[in-house]
PDB file of C-alpha atoms in Angstrom:
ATOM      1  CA  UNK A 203      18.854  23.789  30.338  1.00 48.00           C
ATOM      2  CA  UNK A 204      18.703  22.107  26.926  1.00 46.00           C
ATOM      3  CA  UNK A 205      16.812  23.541  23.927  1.00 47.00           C
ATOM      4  CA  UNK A 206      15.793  21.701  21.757  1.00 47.00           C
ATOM      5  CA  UNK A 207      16.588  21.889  17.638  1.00 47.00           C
ATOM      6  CA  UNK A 208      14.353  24.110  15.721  1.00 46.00           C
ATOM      7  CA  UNK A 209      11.776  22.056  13.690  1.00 44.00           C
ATOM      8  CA  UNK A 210      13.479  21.309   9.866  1.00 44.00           C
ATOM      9  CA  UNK A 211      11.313  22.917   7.160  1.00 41.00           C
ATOM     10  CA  UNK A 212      10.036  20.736   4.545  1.00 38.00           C
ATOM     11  CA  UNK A 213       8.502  21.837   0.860  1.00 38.00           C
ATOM     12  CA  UNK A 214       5.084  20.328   0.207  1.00 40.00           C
ATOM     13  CA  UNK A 215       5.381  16.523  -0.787  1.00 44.00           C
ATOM     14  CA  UNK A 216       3.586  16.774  -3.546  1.00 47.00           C
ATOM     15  CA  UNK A 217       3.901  20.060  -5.261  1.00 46.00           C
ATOM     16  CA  UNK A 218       0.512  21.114  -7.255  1.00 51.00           C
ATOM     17  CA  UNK A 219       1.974  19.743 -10.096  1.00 53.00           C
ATOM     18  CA  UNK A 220       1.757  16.435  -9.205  1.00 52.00           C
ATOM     19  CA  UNK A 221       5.745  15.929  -9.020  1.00 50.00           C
ATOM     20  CA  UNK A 222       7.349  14.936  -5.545  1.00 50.00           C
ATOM     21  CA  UNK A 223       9.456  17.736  -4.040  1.00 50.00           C
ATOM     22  CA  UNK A 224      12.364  16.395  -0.992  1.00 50.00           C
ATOM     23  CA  UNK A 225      12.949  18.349   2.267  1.00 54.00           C
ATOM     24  CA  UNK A 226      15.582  21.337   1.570  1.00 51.00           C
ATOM     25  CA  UNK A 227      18.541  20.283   2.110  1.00 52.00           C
ATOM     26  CA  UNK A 228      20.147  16.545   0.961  1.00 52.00           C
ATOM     27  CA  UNK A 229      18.055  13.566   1.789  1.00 52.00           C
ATOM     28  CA  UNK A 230      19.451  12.849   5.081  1.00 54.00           C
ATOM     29  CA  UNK A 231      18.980  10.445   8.213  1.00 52.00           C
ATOM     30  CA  UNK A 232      20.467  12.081  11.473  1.00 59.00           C
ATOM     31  CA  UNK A 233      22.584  13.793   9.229  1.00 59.00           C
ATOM     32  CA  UNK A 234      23.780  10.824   7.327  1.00 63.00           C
ATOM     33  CA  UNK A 235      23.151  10.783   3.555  1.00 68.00           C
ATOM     34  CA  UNK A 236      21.194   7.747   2.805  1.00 59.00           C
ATOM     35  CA  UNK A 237      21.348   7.148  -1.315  1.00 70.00           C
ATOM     36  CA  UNK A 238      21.388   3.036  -0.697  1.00 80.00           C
ATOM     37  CA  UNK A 239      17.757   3.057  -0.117  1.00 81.00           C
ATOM     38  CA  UNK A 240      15.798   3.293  -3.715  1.00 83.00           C
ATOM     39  CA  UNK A 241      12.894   1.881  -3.155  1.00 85.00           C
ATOM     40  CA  UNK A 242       9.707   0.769  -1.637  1.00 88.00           C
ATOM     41  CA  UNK A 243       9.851  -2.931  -2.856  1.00 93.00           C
ATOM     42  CA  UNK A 244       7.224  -4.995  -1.352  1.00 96.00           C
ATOM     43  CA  UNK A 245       4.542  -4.581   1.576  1.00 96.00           C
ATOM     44  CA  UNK A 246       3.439  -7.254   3.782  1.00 97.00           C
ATOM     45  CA  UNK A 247      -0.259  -8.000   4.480  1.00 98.00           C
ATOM     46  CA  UNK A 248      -1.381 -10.433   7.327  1.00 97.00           C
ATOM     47  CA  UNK A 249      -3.818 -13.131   6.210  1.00 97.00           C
ATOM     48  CA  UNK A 250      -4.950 -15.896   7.668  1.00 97.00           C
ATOM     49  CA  UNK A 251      -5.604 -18.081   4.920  1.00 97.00           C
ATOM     50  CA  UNK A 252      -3.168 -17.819   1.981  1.00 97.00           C
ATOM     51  CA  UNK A 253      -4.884 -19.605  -0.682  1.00 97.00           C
ATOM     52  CA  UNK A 254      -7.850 -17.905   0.565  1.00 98.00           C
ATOM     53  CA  UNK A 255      -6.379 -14.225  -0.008  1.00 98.00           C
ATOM     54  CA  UNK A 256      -4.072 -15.636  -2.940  1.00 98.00           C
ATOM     55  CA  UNK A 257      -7.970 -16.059  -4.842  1.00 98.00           C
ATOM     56  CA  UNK A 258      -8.994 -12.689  -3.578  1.00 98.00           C
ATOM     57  CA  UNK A 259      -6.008 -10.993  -4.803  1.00 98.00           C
ATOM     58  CA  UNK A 260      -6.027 -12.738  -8.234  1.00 97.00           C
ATOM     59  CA  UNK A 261      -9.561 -12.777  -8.678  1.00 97.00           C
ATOM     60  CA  UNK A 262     -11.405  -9.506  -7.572  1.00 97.00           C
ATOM     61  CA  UNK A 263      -7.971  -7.424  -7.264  1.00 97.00           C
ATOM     62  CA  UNK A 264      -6.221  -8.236 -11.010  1.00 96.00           C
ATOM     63  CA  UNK A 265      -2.850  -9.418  -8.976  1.00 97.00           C
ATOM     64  CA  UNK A 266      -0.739 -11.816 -10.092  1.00 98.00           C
ATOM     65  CA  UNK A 267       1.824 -14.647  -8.136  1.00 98.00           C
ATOM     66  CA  UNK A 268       5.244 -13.266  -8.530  1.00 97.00           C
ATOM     67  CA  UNK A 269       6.555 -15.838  -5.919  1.00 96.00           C
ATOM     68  CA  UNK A 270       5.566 -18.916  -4.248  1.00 97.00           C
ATOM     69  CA  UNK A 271       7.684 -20.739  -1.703  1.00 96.00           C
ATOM     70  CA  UNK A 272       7.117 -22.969   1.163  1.00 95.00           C
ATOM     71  CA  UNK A 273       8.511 -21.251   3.630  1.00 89.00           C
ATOM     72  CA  UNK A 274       8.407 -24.089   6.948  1.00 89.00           C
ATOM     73  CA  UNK A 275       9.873 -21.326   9.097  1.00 88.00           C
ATOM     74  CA  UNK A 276       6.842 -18.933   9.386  1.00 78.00           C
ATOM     75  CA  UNK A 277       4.333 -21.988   9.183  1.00 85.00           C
ATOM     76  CA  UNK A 278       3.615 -21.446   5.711  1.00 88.00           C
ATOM     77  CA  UNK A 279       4.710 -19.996   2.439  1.00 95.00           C
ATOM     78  CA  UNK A 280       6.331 -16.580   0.913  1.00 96.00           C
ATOM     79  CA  UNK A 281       3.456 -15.962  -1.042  1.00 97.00           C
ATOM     80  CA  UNK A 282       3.853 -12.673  -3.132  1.00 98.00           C
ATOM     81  CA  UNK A 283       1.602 -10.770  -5.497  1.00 98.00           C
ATOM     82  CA  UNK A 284       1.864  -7.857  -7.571  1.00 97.00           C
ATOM     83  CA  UNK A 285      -0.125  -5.942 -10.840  1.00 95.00           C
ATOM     84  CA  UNK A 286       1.434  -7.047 -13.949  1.00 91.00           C
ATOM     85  CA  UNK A 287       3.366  -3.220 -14.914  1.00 89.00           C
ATOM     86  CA  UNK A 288       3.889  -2.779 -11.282  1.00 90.00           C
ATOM     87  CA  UNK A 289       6.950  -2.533  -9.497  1.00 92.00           C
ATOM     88  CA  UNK A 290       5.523  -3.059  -5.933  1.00 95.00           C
ATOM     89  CA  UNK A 291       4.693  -6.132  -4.603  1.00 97.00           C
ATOM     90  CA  UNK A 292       2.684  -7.666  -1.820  1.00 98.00           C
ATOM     91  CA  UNK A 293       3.408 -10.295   0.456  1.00 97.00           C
ATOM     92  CA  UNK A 294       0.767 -12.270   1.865  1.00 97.00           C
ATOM     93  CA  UNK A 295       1.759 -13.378   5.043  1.00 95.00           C
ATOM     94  CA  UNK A 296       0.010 -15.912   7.761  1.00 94.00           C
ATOM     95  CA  UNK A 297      -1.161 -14.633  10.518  1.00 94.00           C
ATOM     96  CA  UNK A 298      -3.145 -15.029  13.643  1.00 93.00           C
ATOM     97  CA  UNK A 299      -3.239 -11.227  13.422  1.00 95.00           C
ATOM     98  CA  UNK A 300      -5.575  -9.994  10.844  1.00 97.00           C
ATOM     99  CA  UNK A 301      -8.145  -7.360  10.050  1.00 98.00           C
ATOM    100  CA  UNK A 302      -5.997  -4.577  10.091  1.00 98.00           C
ATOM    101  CA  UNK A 303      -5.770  -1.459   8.655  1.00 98.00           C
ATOM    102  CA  UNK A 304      -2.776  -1.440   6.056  1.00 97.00           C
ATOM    103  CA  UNK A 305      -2.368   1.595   5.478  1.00 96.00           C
ATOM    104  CA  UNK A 306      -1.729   1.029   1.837  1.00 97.00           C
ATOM    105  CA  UNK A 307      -3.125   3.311  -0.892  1.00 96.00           C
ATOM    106  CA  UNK A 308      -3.521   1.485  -4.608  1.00 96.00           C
ATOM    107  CA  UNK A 309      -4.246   3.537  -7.636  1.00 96.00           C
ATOM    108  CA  UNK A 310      -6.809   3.584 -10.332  1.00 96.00           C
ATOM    109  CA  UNK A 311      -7.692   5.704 -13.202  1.00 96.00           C
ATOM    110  CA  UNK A 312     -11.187   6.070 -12.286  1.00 97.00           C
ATOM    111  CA  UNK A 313     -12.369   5.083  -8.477  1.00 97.00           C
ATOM    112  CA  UNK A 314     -16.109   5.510  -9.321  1.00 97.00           C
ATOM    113  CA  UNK A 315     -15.883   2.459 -12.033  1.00 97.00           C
ATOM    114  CA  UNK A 316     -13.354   0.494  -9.628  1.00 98.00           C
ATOM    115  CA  UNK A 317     -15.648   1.390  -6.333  1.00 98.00           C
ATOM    116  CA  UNK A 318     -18.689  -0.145  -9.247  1.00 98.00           C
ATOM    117  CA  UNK A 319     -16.904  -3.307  -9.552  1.00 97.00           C
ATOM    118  CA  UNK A 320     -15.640  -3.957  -6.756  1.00 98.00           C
ATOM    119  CA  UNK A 321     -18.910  -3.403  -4.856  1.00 97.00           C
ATOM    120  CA  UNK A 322     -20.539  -5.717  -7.425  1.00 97.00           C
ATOM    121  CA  UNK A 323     -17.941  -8.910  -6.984  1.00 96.00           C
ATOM    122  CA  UNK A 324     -19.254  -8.390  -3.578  1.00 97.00           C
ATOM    123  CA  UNK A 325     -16.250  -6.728  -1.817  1.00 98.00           C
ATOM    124  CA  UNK A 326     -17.070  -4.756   1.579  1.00 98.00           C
ATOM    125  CA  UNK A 327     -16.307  -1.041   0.193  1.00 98.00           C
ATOM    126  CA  UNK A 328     -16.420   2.356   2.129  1.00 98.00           C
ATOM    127  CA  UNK A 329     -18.857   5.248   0.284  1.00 98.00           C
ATOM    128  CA  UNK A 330     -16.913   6.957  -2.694  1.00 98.00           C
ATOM    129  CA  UNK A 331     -15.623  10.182  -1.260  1.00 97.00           C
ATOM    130  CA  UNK A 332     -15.043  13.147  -3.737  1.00 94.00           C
ATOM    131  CA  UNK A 333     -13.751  15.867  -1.747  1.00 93.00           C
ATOM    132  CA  UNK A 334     -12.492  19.801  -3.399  1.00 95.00           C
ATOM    133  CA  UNK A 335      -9.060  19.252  -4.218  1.00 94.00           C
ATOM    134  CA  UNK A 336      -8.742  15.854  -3.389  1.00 94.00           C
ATOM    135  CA  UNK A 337      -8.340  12.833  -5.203  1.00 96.00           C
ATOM    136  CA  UNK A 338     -12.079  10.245  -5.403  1.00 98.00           C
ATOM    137  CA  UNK A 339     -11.263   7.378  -3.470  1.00 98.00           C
ATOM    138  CA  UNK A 340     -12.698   4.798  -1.250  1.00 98.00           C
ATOM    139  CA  UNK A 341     -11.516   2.132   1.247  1.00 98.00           C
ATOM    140  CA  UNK A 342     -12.178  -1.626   0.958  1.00 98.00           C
ATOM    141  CA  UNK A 343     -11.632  -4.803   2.953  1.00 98.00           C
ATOM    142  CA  UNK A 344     -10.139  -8.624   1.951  1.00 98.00           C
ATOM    143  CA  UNK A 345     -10.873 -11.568   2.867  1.00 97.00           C
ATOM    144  CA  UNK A 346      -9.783 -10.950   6.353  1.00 98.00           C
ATOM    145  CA  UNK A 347     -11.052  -7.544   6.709  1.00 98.00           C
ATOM    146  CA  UNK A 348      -7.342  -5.989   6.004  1.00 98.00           C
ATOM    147  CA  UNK A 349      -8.529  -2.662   5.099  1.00 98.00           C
ATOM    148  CA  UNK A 350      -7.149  -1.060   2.241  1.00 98.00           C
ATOM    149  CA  UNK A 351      -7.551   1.948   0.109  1.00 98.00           C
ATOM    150  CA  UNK A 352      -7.852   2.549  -3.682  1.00 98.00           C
ATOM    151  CA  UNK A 353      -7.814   6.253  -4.966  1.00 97.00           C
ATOM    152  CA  UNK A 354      -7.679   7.662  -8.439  1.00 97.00           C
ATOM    153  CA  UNK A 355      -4.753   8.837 -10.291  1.00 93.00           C
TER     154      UNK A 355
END
């Protein structure tokens, strides 16, 4: 009979501190170190109208176009936005497939003002949540109903 491998232990992600702690132990994939990975570079969001989201992004988001290319082979373009001092980036790409939940969590310094004026540009927002020991935040929706989430710093 096989048994299986205890469970590895992990510190907390996110120490109290605020700083990101790593598993004990090296950084490792099946055992492999992994140091050619340094980054989460850019995220892809399904949209079904570029221009569309490219004026949602721009306009009621603060994003700007870091790339624009036709791009025949996925029926469009590689459309890709970002914040000006950011080093993420998001690609919007078309899709039959939207209204989605992203999964992707933006910062701000202070969700109640961004939750304000977002609401009032007339984007579809969640409540504000401000939970003990958690971070205010709030989820919102694009153009296509991609939900996203915005919490504070």
């Amino acid at each position: 009979m096989k048994t299986s491998e205890p469970a590895k232990t992990h510190r907390r992600i996110v120490s109290k501190s605020g700083k990101r702690s790593l598993p004990r132990g090296k950084d490792t994939w099946k055992g492999t170190e992994m140091p050619h990975i340094t980054a989460v570079r850019t995220v892809a969001i399904p949209v079904a109208d570029q221009d569309r989201a490219l004026e949602f992004y721009q306009r009621k988001l603060g994003f700007e176009t870091l790339s624009d290319t036709p791009l025949p082979q996925l029926g469009g373009r590689w459309l890709v936005v970002g914040l000006p001092e950011g080093t993420t980036s998001v690609a919007l790409l078309l899709s039959t497939a939207v209204g989605v939940d992203t999964g992707i969590r933006l910062a701000t310094k202070d969700a109640a003002a961004a939750h304000a004026a977002l609401t009032g540009q007339g984007v579809e927002t969640s409540e504000l949540i401000s939970w003990p020991g958690v971070p205010p935040m709030f989820t919102f929706t694009d153009q296509d109903g991609n939900r996203l989430y915005l919490t504070q710093e």
